[in-house]
mmCIF file of C-alpha atoms in Angstrom:
data_model
loop_
_atom_site.group_PDB
_atom_site.id
_atom_site.type_symbol
_atom_site.label_atom_id
_atom_site.label_comp_id
_atom_site.label_asym_id
_atom_site.label_seq_id
_atom_site.Cartn_x
_atom_site.Cartn_y
_atom_site.Cartn_z
ATOM 1 C CA MET A 1 17.974 1.073 -3.294
ATOM 2 C CA ALA A 2 19.203 4.565 -4.135
ATOM 3 C CA CYS A 3 19.313 7.526 -1.801
ATOM 4 C CA VAL A 4 18.995 11.159 -2.658
ATOM 5 C CA LYS A 5 20.839 13.557 -0.344
ATOM 6 C CA PHE A 6 20.037 17.211 0.089
ATOM 7 C CA ALA A 7 22.824 19.635 1.042
ATOM 8 C CA SER A 8 21.094 21.454 3.891
ATOM 9 C CA ARG A 9 19.035 19.887 6.585
ATOM 10 C CA PHE A 10 20.237 16.816 4.900
ATOM 11 C CA SER A 11 17.145 14.851 3.685
ATOM 12 C CA ILE A 12 17.539 11.236 2.631
ATOM 13 C CA LEU A 13 14.811 9.946 0.251
ATOM 14 C CA CYS A 14 14.720 6.263 -0.535
ATOM 15 C CA PHE A 15 13.245 4.810 -3.710
ATOM 16 C CA ALA A 16 12.861 1.412 -5.321
ATOM 17 C CA THR A 17 15.640 1.971 -7.897
ATOM 18 C CA SER A 18 19.160 0.678 -8.273
ATOM 19 C CA ARG A 19 20.511 3.954 -9.604
ATOM 20 C CA THR A 20 22.207 6.740 -7.580
ATOM 21 C CA LEU A 21 20.905 10.126 -8.395
ATOM 22 C CA ASN A 22 22.775 13.453 -8.053
ATOM 23 C CA LEU A 23 21.032 16.739 -7.376
ATOM 24 C CA ASN A 24 22.511 20.159 -7.027
ATOM 25 C CA SER A 25 23.120 21.554 -3.519
ATOM 26 C CA LYS A 26 20.130 23.989 -3.704
ATOM 27 C CA ILE A 27 17.257 22.921 -1.455
ATOM 28 C CA ARG A 28 14.174 22.032 -3.476
ATOM 29 C CA PRO A 29 10.745 21.597 -2.072
ATOM 30 C CA PHE A 30 9.845 17.920 -1.682
ATOM 31 C CA SER A 31 6.775 18.396 -3.925
ATOM 32 C CA THR A 32 8.976 19.677 -6.651
ATOM 33 C CA VAL A 33 11.384 16.802 -6.310
ATOM 34 C CA LYS A 34 8.491 14.371 -6.247
ATOM 35 C CA GLN A 35 7.200 15.783 -9.524
ATOM 36 C CA THR A 36 10.658 15.620 -11.085
ATOM 37 C CA PHE A 37 11.007 11.948 -10.192
ATOM 38 C CA LYS A 38 7.503 11.302 -11.518
ATOM 39 C CA ALA A 39 8.504 12.878 -14.831
ATOM 40 C CA LYS A 40 11.662 10.751 -15.044
ATOM 41 C CA GLY A 41 9.749 7.598 -14.132
ATOM 42 C CA LYS A 42 11.456 7.219 -10.711
ATOM 43 C CA LEU A 43 8.476 7.680 -8.482
ATOM 44 C CA ASN A 44 4.977 6.455 -9.225
ATOM 45 C CA ASP A 45 2.431 6.739 -6.435
ATOM 46 C CA ALA A 46 -0.197 5.080 -8.622
ATOM 47 C CA ARG A 47 1.997 1.966 -8.833
ATOM 48 C CA PHE A 48 3.273 1.630 -5.341
ATOM 49 C CA GLY A 49 0.355 3.231 -3.572
ATOM 50 C CA ILE A 50 2.528 5.011 -1.013
ATOM 51 C CA SER A 51 2.480 7.971 1.320
ATOM 52 C CA LEU A 52 5.596 9.612 2.794
ATOM 53 C CA ILE A 53 6.351 10.266 6.485
ATOM 54 C CA ARG A 54 9.262 12.246 7.899
ATOM 55 C CA ARG A 55 11.201 11.371 11.034
ATOM 56 C CA PHE A 56 14.101 13.340 12.526
ATOM 57 C CA TRP A 57 17.188 11.737 13.934
ATOM 58 C CA MET A 58 20.878 12.609 14.700
ATOM 59 C CA SER A 59 23.209 11.291 11.976
ATOM 60 C CA SER A 60 25.830 8.789 13.115
ATOM 61 C CA SER A 61 26.997 7.312 9.789
ATOM 62 C CA SER A 62 30.573 8.704 10.049
ATOM 63 C CA PRO A 63 32.615 11.355 12.050
ATOM 64 C CA SER A 64 32.768 13.612 9.027
ATOM 65 C CA GLN A 65 29.017 13.399 8.580
ATOM 66 C CA GLU A 66 28.452 14.081 12.327
ATOM 67 C CA SER A 67 30.451 17.353 12.063
ATOM 68 C CA SER A 68 28.728 18.572 8.983
ATOM 69 C CA GLU A 69 25.278 17.145 9.323
ATOM 70 C CA LYS A 70 23.570 18.133 12.612
ATOM 71 C CA GLN A 71 20.284 16.692 11.656
ATOM 72 C CA THR A 72 18.797 14.456 8.904
ATOM 73 C CA GLN A 73 15.384 14.006 7.691
ATOM 74 C CA GLN A 74 14.454 10.428 6.766
ATOM 75 C CA VAL A 75 11.512 9.936 4.451
ATOM 76 C CA GLU A 76 9.960 6.445 4.580
ATOM 77 C CA ARG A 77 7.356 4.897 2.322
ATOM 78 C CA ILE A 78 4.074 3.669 3.718
ATOM 79 C CA LEU A 79 0.960 2.448 2.148
ATOM 80 C CA ASP A 80 -1.342 5.252 0.944
ATOM 81 C CA ALA A 81 -4.532 5.341 3.089
ATOM 82 C CA ARG A 82 -7.387 7.547 3.949
ATOM 83 C CA ASP A 83 -9.117 7.834 7.267
ATOM 84 C CA ASP A 84 -12.516 6.187 7.720
ATOM 85 C CA ASP A 85 -15.356 7.526 9.826
ATOM 86 C CA HIS A 86 -14.604 5.226 12.845
ATOM 87 C CA GLY A 87 -10.953 5.932 13.775
ATOM 88 C CA GLY A 88 -9.434 3.540 11.260
ATOM 89 C CA VAL A 89 -7.773 3.666 7.787
ATOM 90 C CA MET A 90 -8.661 2.363 4.372
ATOM 91 C CA VAL A 91 -6.003 1.263 1.852
ATOM 92 C CA GLU A 92 -7.183 0.732 -1.756
ATOM 93 C CA MET A 93 -4.516 -0.889 -3.777
ATOM 94 C CA THR A 94 -4.302 -0.383 -7.530
ATOM 95 C CA ASN A 95 -4.163 -3.453 -9.836
ATOM 96 C CA GLU A 96 -0.497 -2.782 -10.762
ATOM 97 C CA SER A 97 1.740 -5.810 -9.799
ATOM 98 C CA MET A 98 3.768 -5.485 -6.581
ATOM 99 C CA ASP A 99 6.440 -7.799 -5.206
ATOM 100 C CA ALA A 100 5.309 -9.546 -1.990
ATOM 101 C CA GLY A 101 8.501 -8.627 -0.217
ATOM 102 C CA VAL A 102 8.125 -4.933 -1.042
ATOM 103 C CA PHE A 103 4.530 -5.069 0.129
ATOM 104 C CA VAL A 104 5.464 -6.718 3.498
ATOM 105 C CA SER A 105 8.068 -3.989 4.087
ATOM 106 C CA LEU A 106 5.549 -1.248 3.330
ATOM 107 C CA LEU A 107 2.833 -2.945 5.430
ATOM 108 C CA ARG A 108 5.016 -3.349 8.525
ATOM 109 C CA ALA A 109 6.123 0.268 8.349
ATOM 110 C CA SER A 110 2.532 1.385 7.818
ATOM 111 C CA LEU A 111 1.147 -0.648 10.750
ATOM 112 C CA SER A 112 3.837 0.792 13.025
ATOM 113 C CA HIS A 113 2.870 4.314 11.884
ATOM 114 C CA TRP A 114 -0.874 3.769 12.347
ATOM 115 C CA ARG A 115 -0.406 2.243 15.803
ATOM 116 C CA GLN A 116 1.527 5.421 16.836
ATOM 117 C CA GLN A 117 -1.311 7.430 15.533
ATOM 118 C CA GLY A 118 -3.829 5.379 17.556
ATOM 119 C CA LYS A 119 -5.683 3.993 14.633
ATOM 120 C CA LYS A 120 -8.137 1.186 15.194
ATOM 121 C CA GLY A 121 -9.191 -0.850 12.153
ATOM 122 C CA VAL A 122 -7.095 -1.192 9.051
ATOM 123 C CA TRP A 123 -8.917 -2.138 5.821
ATOM 124 C CA ILE A 124 -7.007 -3.241 2.694
ATOM 125 C CA LYS A 125 -8.918 -3.673 -0.518
ATOM 126 C CA LEU A 126 -6.952 -5.865 -2.859
ATOM 127 C CA PRO A 127 -7.952 -6.135 -6.409
ATOM 128 C CA ILE A 128 -7.983 -9.750 -7.783
ATOM 129 C CA GLU A 129 -4.731 -9.016 -9.727
ATOM 130 C CA LEU A 130 -2.908 -8.784 -6.433
ATOM 131 C CA VAL A 131 -3.967 -12.160 -5.008
ATOM 132 C CA ASN A 132 -0.262 -12.790 -4.356
ATOM 133 C CA LEU A 133 -0.376 -10.355 -1.513
ATOM 134 C CA VAL A 134 -3.123 -12.094 0.377
ATOM 135 C CA GLU A 135 -0.892 -14.660 2.163
ATOM 136 C CA PRO A 136 1.682 -12.033 3.337
ATOM 137 C CA ALA A 137 -1.101 -9.819 4.670
ATOM 138 C CA VAL A 138 -2.669 -12.744 6.561
ATOM 139 C CA LYS A 139 0.724 -13.562 8.102
ATOM 140 C CA GLU A 140 0.897 -9.920 9.371
ATOM 141 C CA GLY A 141 -2.361 -10.406 11.260
ATOM 142 C CA PHE A 142 -5.078 -9.578 8.570
ATOM 143 C CA TYR A 143 -8.114 -11.716 8.002
ATOM 144 C CA TYR A 144 -10.844 -11.973 5.376
ATOM 145 C CA HIS A 145 -13.777 -9.598 5.794
ATOM 146 C CA HIS A 146 -15.596 -10.134 2.441
ATOM 147 C CA ALA A 147 -14.932 -10.800 -1.203
ATOM 148 C CA GLU A 148 -16.511 -9.660 -4.378
ATOM 149 C CA ALA A 149 -15.951 -10.672 -8.036
ATOM 150 C CA LYS A 150 -12.956 -8.361 -8.518
ATOM 151 C CA TYR A 151 -11.559 -7.707 -5.047
ATOM 152 C CA ILE A 152 -10.872 -9.080 -1.532
ATOM 153 C CA MET A 153 -11.295 -6.958 1.547
ATOM 154 C CA LEU A 154 -8.858 -7.715 4.396
ATOM 155 C CA VAL A 155 -8.990 -6.176 7.785
ATOM 156 C CA HIS A 156 -6.812 -5.970 10.917
ATOM 157 C CA TRP A 157 -7.848 -4.643 14.400
ATOM 158 C CA LEU A 158 -4.909 -2.840 15.976
ATOM 159 C CA PRO A 159 -5.920 -1.916 19.615
ATOM 160 C CA SER A 160 -5.630 -4.454 22.472
ATOM 161 C CA ILE A 161 -9.288 -3.886 23.366
ATOM 162 C CA ALA A 162 -12.153 -6.106 22.001
ATOM 163 C CA ASN A 163 -12.513 -6.101 18.189
ATOM 164 C CA ALA A 164 -15.340 -3.674 17.324
ATOM 165 C CA LEU A 165 -15.161 -3.913 13.524
ATOM 166 C CA PRO A 166 -18.568 -4.569 11.870
ATOM 167 C CA ALA A 167 -19.230 -7.955 10.289
ATOM 168 C CA SER A 168 -19.733 -8.352 6.576
ATOM 169 C CA ALA A 169 -23.196 -8.074 5.001
ATOM 170 C CA SER A 170 -25.394 -10.725 6.573
ATOM 171 C CA HIS A 171 -28.478 -10.822 4.377
ATOM 172 C CA ARG A 172 -29.589 -11.471 0.764
ATOM 173 C CA VAL A 173 -32.736 -9.723 -0.373
ATOM 174 C CA GLY A 174 -35.330 -11.307 -2.651
ATOM 175 C CA VAL A 175 -38.694 -10.324 -4.024
ATOM 176 C CA GLY A 176 -41.954 -12.176 -5.088
ATOM 177 C CA ALA A 177 -44.408 -10.334 -7.399
ATOM 178 C CA PHE A 178 -48.114 -10.623 -6.891
ATOM 179 C CA VAL A 179 -49.507 -9.387 -10.202
ATOM 180 C CA VAL A 180 -53.286 -9.399 -10.476
ATOM 181 C CA ASN A 181 -55.381 -8.141 -13.379
ATOM 182 C CA LYS A 182 -59.000 -6.891 -13.467
ATOM 183 C CA LYS A 183 -60.251 -10.354 -14.201
ATOM 184 C CA ASN A 184 -59.107 -11.500 -10.752
ATOM 185 C CA GLU A 185 -56.320 -13.461 -12.487
ATOM 186 C CA VAL A 186 -52.795 -13.720 -11.085
ATOM 187 C CA LEU A 187 -49.575 -13.951 -13.110
ATOM 188 C CA VAL A 188 -47.885 -17.297 -12.447
ATOM 189 C CA VAL A 189 -44.848 -19.135 -13.822
ATOM 190 C CA GLN A 190 -43.312 -22.573 -13.804
ATOM 191 C CA GLU A 191 -39.520 -22.720 -13.540
ATOM 192 C CA LYS A 192 -37.113 -24.758 -15.631
ATOM 193 C CA SER A 193 -34.482 -25.002 -12.899
ATOM 194 C CA GLY A 194 -34.227 -24.868 -9.119
ATOM 195 C CA ALA A 195 -36.339 -26.497 -6.426
ATOM 196 C CA PHE A 196 -39.484 -26.184 -8.421
ATOM 197 C CA ARG A 197 -38.248 -27.745 -11.645
ATOM 198 C CA GLY A 198 -40.528 -30.549 -12.858
ATOM 199 C CA THR A 199 -42.990 -30.249 -9.949
ATOM 200 C CA GLY A 200 -45.759 -28.613 -11.976
ATOM 201 C CA VAL A 201 -46.112 -25.951 -9.241
ATOM 202 C CA TRP A 202 -47.264 -22.501 -10.405
ATOM 203 C CA LYS A 203 -45.727 -19.700 -8.484
ATOM 204 C CA PHE A 204 -45.279 -15.920 -8.451
ATOM 205 C CA PRO A 205 -42.344 -14.433 -10.405
ATOM 206 C CA THR A 206 -39.485 -14.209 -7.911
ATOM 207 C CA GLY A 207 -35.838 -13.146 -7.901
ATOM 208 C CA VAL A 208 -32.940 -11.615 -6.073
ATOM 209 C CA VAL A 209 -32.471 -7.815 -5.679
ATOM 210 C CA ASP A 210 -29.341 -6.690 -7.542
ATOM 211 C CA GLU A 211 -26.619 -4.565 -5.863
ATOM 212 C CA GLY A 212 -27.746 -0.945 -5.757
ATOM 213 C CA GLU A 213 -31.252 -1.798 -6.761
ATOM 214 C CA ASP A 214 -34.366 -0.802 -4.859
ATOM 215 C CA ILE A 215 -36.886 -3.400 -3.898
ATOM 216 C CA CYS A 216 -39.708 -1.846 -5.897
ATOM 217 C CA ASP A 217 -37.449 -1.692 -8.998
ATOM 218 C CA ALA A 218 -36.421 -5.276 -8.528
ATOM 219 C CA ALA A 219 -40.011 -6.433 -8.513
ATOM 220 C CA VAL A 220 -40.713 -4.549 -11.835
ATOM 221 C CA ARG A 221 -37.546 -6.066 -13.387
ATOM 222 C CA GLU A 222 -38.361 -9.648 -12.347
ATOM 223 C CA VAL A 223 -41.886 -9.541 -13.802
ATOM 224 C CA LYS A 224 -40.562 -8.203 -17.046
ATOM 225 C CA GLU A 225 -37.730 -10.716 -17.248
ATOM 226 C CA GLU A 226 -39.665 -13.872 -16.376
ATOM 227 C CA ALA A 227 -42.986 -13.165 -18.086
ATOM 228 C CA GLY A 228 -42.428 -10.210 -20.470
ATOM 229 C CA ILE A 229 -45.114 -8.105 -18.604
ATOM 230 C CA ASP A 230 -44.650 -4.451 -17.837
ATOM 231 C CA SER A 231 -45.840 -3.573 -14.381
ATOM 232 C CA LYS A 232 -46.005 -0.868 -11.815
ATOM 233 C CA PHE A 233 -45.049 -1.370 -8.084
ATOM 234 C CA VAL A 234 -47.995 -0.756 -5.734
ATOM 235 C CA GLU A 235 -47.125 -2.031 -2.235
ATOM 236 C CA ILE A 236 -45.090 -4.338 -0.101
ATOM 237 C CA LEU A 237 -47.673 -6.679 1.323
ATOM 238 C CA ALA A 238 -45.476 -8.751 3.659
ATOM 239 C CA PHE A 239 -41.842 -9.911 4.160
ATOM 240 C CA ARG A 240 -40.155 -12.928 5.571
ATOM 241 C CA GLN A 241 -36.770 -13.345 7.259
ATOM 242 C CA SER A 242 -34.993 -16.701 7.307
ATOM 243 C CA HIS A 243 -31.497 -17.757 8.270
ATOM 244 C CA LYS A 244 -28.790 -20.088 7.045
ATOM 245 C CA SER A 245 -30.443 -20.055 3.616
ATOM 246 C CA PHE A 246 -27.753 -19.024 1.247
ATOM 247 C CA PHE A 247 -24.111 -19.816 1.972
ATOM 248 C CA ASP A 248 -24.964 -19.528 5.669
ATOM 249 C CA LYS A 249 -26.351 -15.953 5.101
ATOM 250 C CA SER A 250 -29.758 -14.818 6.187
ATOM 251 C CA ASP A 251 -32.524 -14.001 3.626
ATOM 252 C CA LEU A 252 -35.159 -11.294 3.450
ATOM 253 C CA PHE A 253 -38.042 -11.947 0.998
ATOM 254 C CA PHE A 254 -40.570 -9.172 0.178
ATOM 255 C CA VAL A 255 -43.970 -9.945 -1.327
ATOM 256 C CA CYS A 256 -44.771 -7.011 -3.631
ATOM 257 C CA MET A 257 -48.112 -6.207 -5.205
ATOM 258 C CA MET A 258 -47.848 -5.129 -8.757
ATOM 259 C CA GLN A 259 -50.213 -3.473 -11.249
ATOM 260 C CA PRO A 260 -49.896 -4.911 -14.778
ATOM 261 C CA LEU A 261 -49.353 -2.445 -17.588
ATOM 262 C CA SER A 262 -49.333 -4.991 -20.378
ATOM 263 C CA PHE A 263 -50.969 -8.433 -20.629
ATOM 264 C CA ASP A 264 -49.363 -10.436 -23.518
ATOM 265 C CA ILE A 265 -47.066 -12.963 -21.799
ATOM 266 C CA LYS A 266 -43.583 -13.775 -23.266
ATOM 267 C CA PRO A 267 -41.906 -16.311 -20.980
ATOM 268 C CA GLN A 268 -38.172 -16.127 -20.494
ATOM 269 C CA GLU A 269 -36.823 -19.004 -22.428
ATOM 270 C CA ALA A 270 -33.715 -19.724 -20.413
ATOM 271 C CA GLU A 271 -35.418 -19.994 -16.975
ATOM 272 C CA ILE A 272 -39.191 -20.223 -17.357
ATOM 273 C CA GLU A 273 -40.968 -23.427 -18.575
ATOM 274 C CA ALA A 274 -44.426 -21.756 -18.788
ATOM 275 C CA ALA A 275 -46.309 -18.626 -17.706
ATOM 276 C CA GLN A 276 -50.050 -17.699 -17.685
ATOM 277 C CA TRP A 277 -52.793 -15.663 -16.144
ATOM 278 C CA MET A 278 -54.547 -17.977 -13.724
ATOM 279 C CA PRO A 279 -57.729 -17.459 -11.645
ATOM 280 C CA TYR A 280 -56.573 -16.501 -8.213
ATOM 281 C CA GLU A 281 -58.428 -19.269 -6.249
ATOM 282 C CA GLU A 282 -56.941 -21.905 -8.676
ATOM 283 C CA TYR A 283 -53.490 -20.655 -7.693
ATOM 284 C CA ALA A 284 -54.315 -20.482 -3.959
ATOM 285 C CA THR A 285 -55.878 -23.985 -3.805
ATOM 286 C CA GLN A 286 -52.833 -25.731 -5.308
ATOM 287 C CA PRO A 287 -51.933 -28.687 -3.024
ATOM 288 C CA PHE A 288 -48.367 -27.342 -2.799
ATOM 289 C CA VAL A 289 -49.555 -24.000 -1.567
ATOM 290 C CA GLN A 290 -51.906 -25.440 0.951
ATOM 291 C CA LYS A 291 -49.261 -27.836 2.223
ATOM 292 C CA HIS A 292 -46.771 -25.085 3.200
ATOM 293 C CA GLU A 293 -47.797 -22.653 6.030
ATOM 294 C CA LEU A 294 -45.698 -19.819 4.656
ATOM 295 C CA LEU A 295 -47.353 -20.009 1.261
ATOM 296 C CA ARG A 296 -50.829 -20.204 2.816
ATOM 297 C CA TYR A 297 -50.208 -17.031 4.716
ATOM 298 C CA ILE A 298 -48.971 -15.229 1.604
ATOM 299 C CA ALA A 299 -52.012 -16.424 -0.356
ATOM 300 C CA ASP A 300 -54.292 -15.196 2.414
ATOM 301 C CA VAL A 301 -52.583 -11.782 2.526
ATOM 302 C CA CYS A 302 -52.864 -11.412 -1.227
ATOM 303 C CA ARG A 303 -56.524 -12.459 -1.204
ATOM 304 C CA THR A 304 -57.294 -9.945 1.497
ATOM 305 C CA LYS A 305 -55.500 -7.160 -0.434
ATOM 306 C CA LYS A 306 -57.286 -8.081 -3.589
ATOM 307 C CA ASP A 307 -60.594 -7.698 -1.804
ATOM 308 C CA GLY A 308 -59.628 -4.269 -0.532
ATOM 309 C CA ARG A 309 -59.294 -5.174 3.136
ATOM 310 C CA TYR A 310 -55.594 -4.878 3.611
ATOM 311 C CA SER A 311 -53.065 -1.951 3.394
ATOM 312 C CA GLY A 312 -49.478 -2.679 2.614
ATOM 313 C CA PHE A 313 -46.373 -0.435 2.468
ATOM 314 C CA SER A 314 -46.012 2.072 -0.311
ATOM 315 C CA ALA A 315 -42.629 3.304 -1.518
ATOM 316 C CA VAL A 316 -42.202 6.911 -0.582
ATOM 317 C CA PRO A 317 -39.039 8.663 -2.074
ATOM 318 C CA THR A 318 -36.866 10.447 0.513
ATOM 319 C CA ILE A 319 -33.412 11.841 0.886
ATOM 320 C CA THR A 320 -31.408 11.659 4.155
ATOM 321 C CA SER A 321 -28.948 14.259 5.402
ATOM 322 C CA PHE A 322 -26.290 11.562 5.663
ATOM 323 C CA SER A 323 -25.880 10.537 2.034
ATOM 324 C CA LYS A 324 -27.954 13.091 0.069
ATOM 325 C CA LYS A 325 -29.061 10.177 -2.197
ATOM 326 C CA LYS A 326 -32.588 9.259 -2.967
ATOM 327 C CA SER A 327 -33.888 6.237 -1.185
ATOM 328 C CA TYR A 328 -37.381 4.782 -0.351
ATOM 329 C CA LEU A 329 -39.136 4.621 2.928
ATOM 330 C CA TYR A 330 -41.818 1.915 2.827
ATOM 331 C CA LEU A 331 -44.853 2.769 4.851
ATOM 332 C CA ASN A 332 -48.617 2.483 5.222
ATOM 333 C CA LYS A 333 -49.394 5.544 3.205
ATOM 334 C CA LYS A 334 -53.143 5.055 3.343
ATOM 335 C CA ASP A 335 -53.260 5.408 7.123
ATOM 336 C CA VAL A 336 -50.701 8.232 7.115
ATOM 337 C CA ASP A 337 -52.639 10.290 4.623
ATOM 338 C CA SER A 338 -56.028 9.686 6.292
#
């Protein structure tokens, strides 16, 4: 560990290097010194992910220093963080390797600093390359919040009051596509895998909504992927919520009415055994459909919509003042416009 001493107001700056560095006695702004060390490869914020805090204390290292150094300025490294919107901080680590011991030292200093600031929740986003830092963080009081393919999110609640941090995402979203043509035929498929494999059951194209994908767009994509049919989203006819259905998460399933824009079926070879246009009543009277109450309800809703006696929820583009991003409000546009 090397220390850099300034000649006036006596600053001590500690870095992760074994060399002692000499500077002239002229006071240099810290930003200038920081850039100098960056240029020489001695300081790299991107690698260490650090911020710097200054604390003032009276020097007591030696009598000679006490007489010549009235005050020193100690600069400590802490983890680089940004404030969140709820009184906490977010740390996003880079994927550069870091020694667990160095990380623990930074983390402890950071937690002490954030407690003094009155921060609440501390979030640490660790890329998968830094999996070696998970155990040390857990030992310092962090716990798993959620994980994705390339990162783990750890969190720690600092105050002594009840933990108010939000839980991780609790639902998965799926879609089923009711695609009916002018001949009163519905698009149905048989699956090669899953619960319906080998059952002979004909069902609507279904699938899971991708991250960042709107429900209406997911329905269009699933129809294209499974049957090769181009389609246009019309309405959400109904939705179902279930629980403990996928790794103990809840599930939302939206039944979407679609207008076909093409009619030549090209089944997806990897997942679909067969696909066809089927007379609607033939689909609805399948023993499997009649046996399950949920499927009977969906079939009745689709029939009523097909006959023009039901209004679903159209997708209306809108922008909120919070995010300024386009999203969709699903509503009964027919009744609103009337």
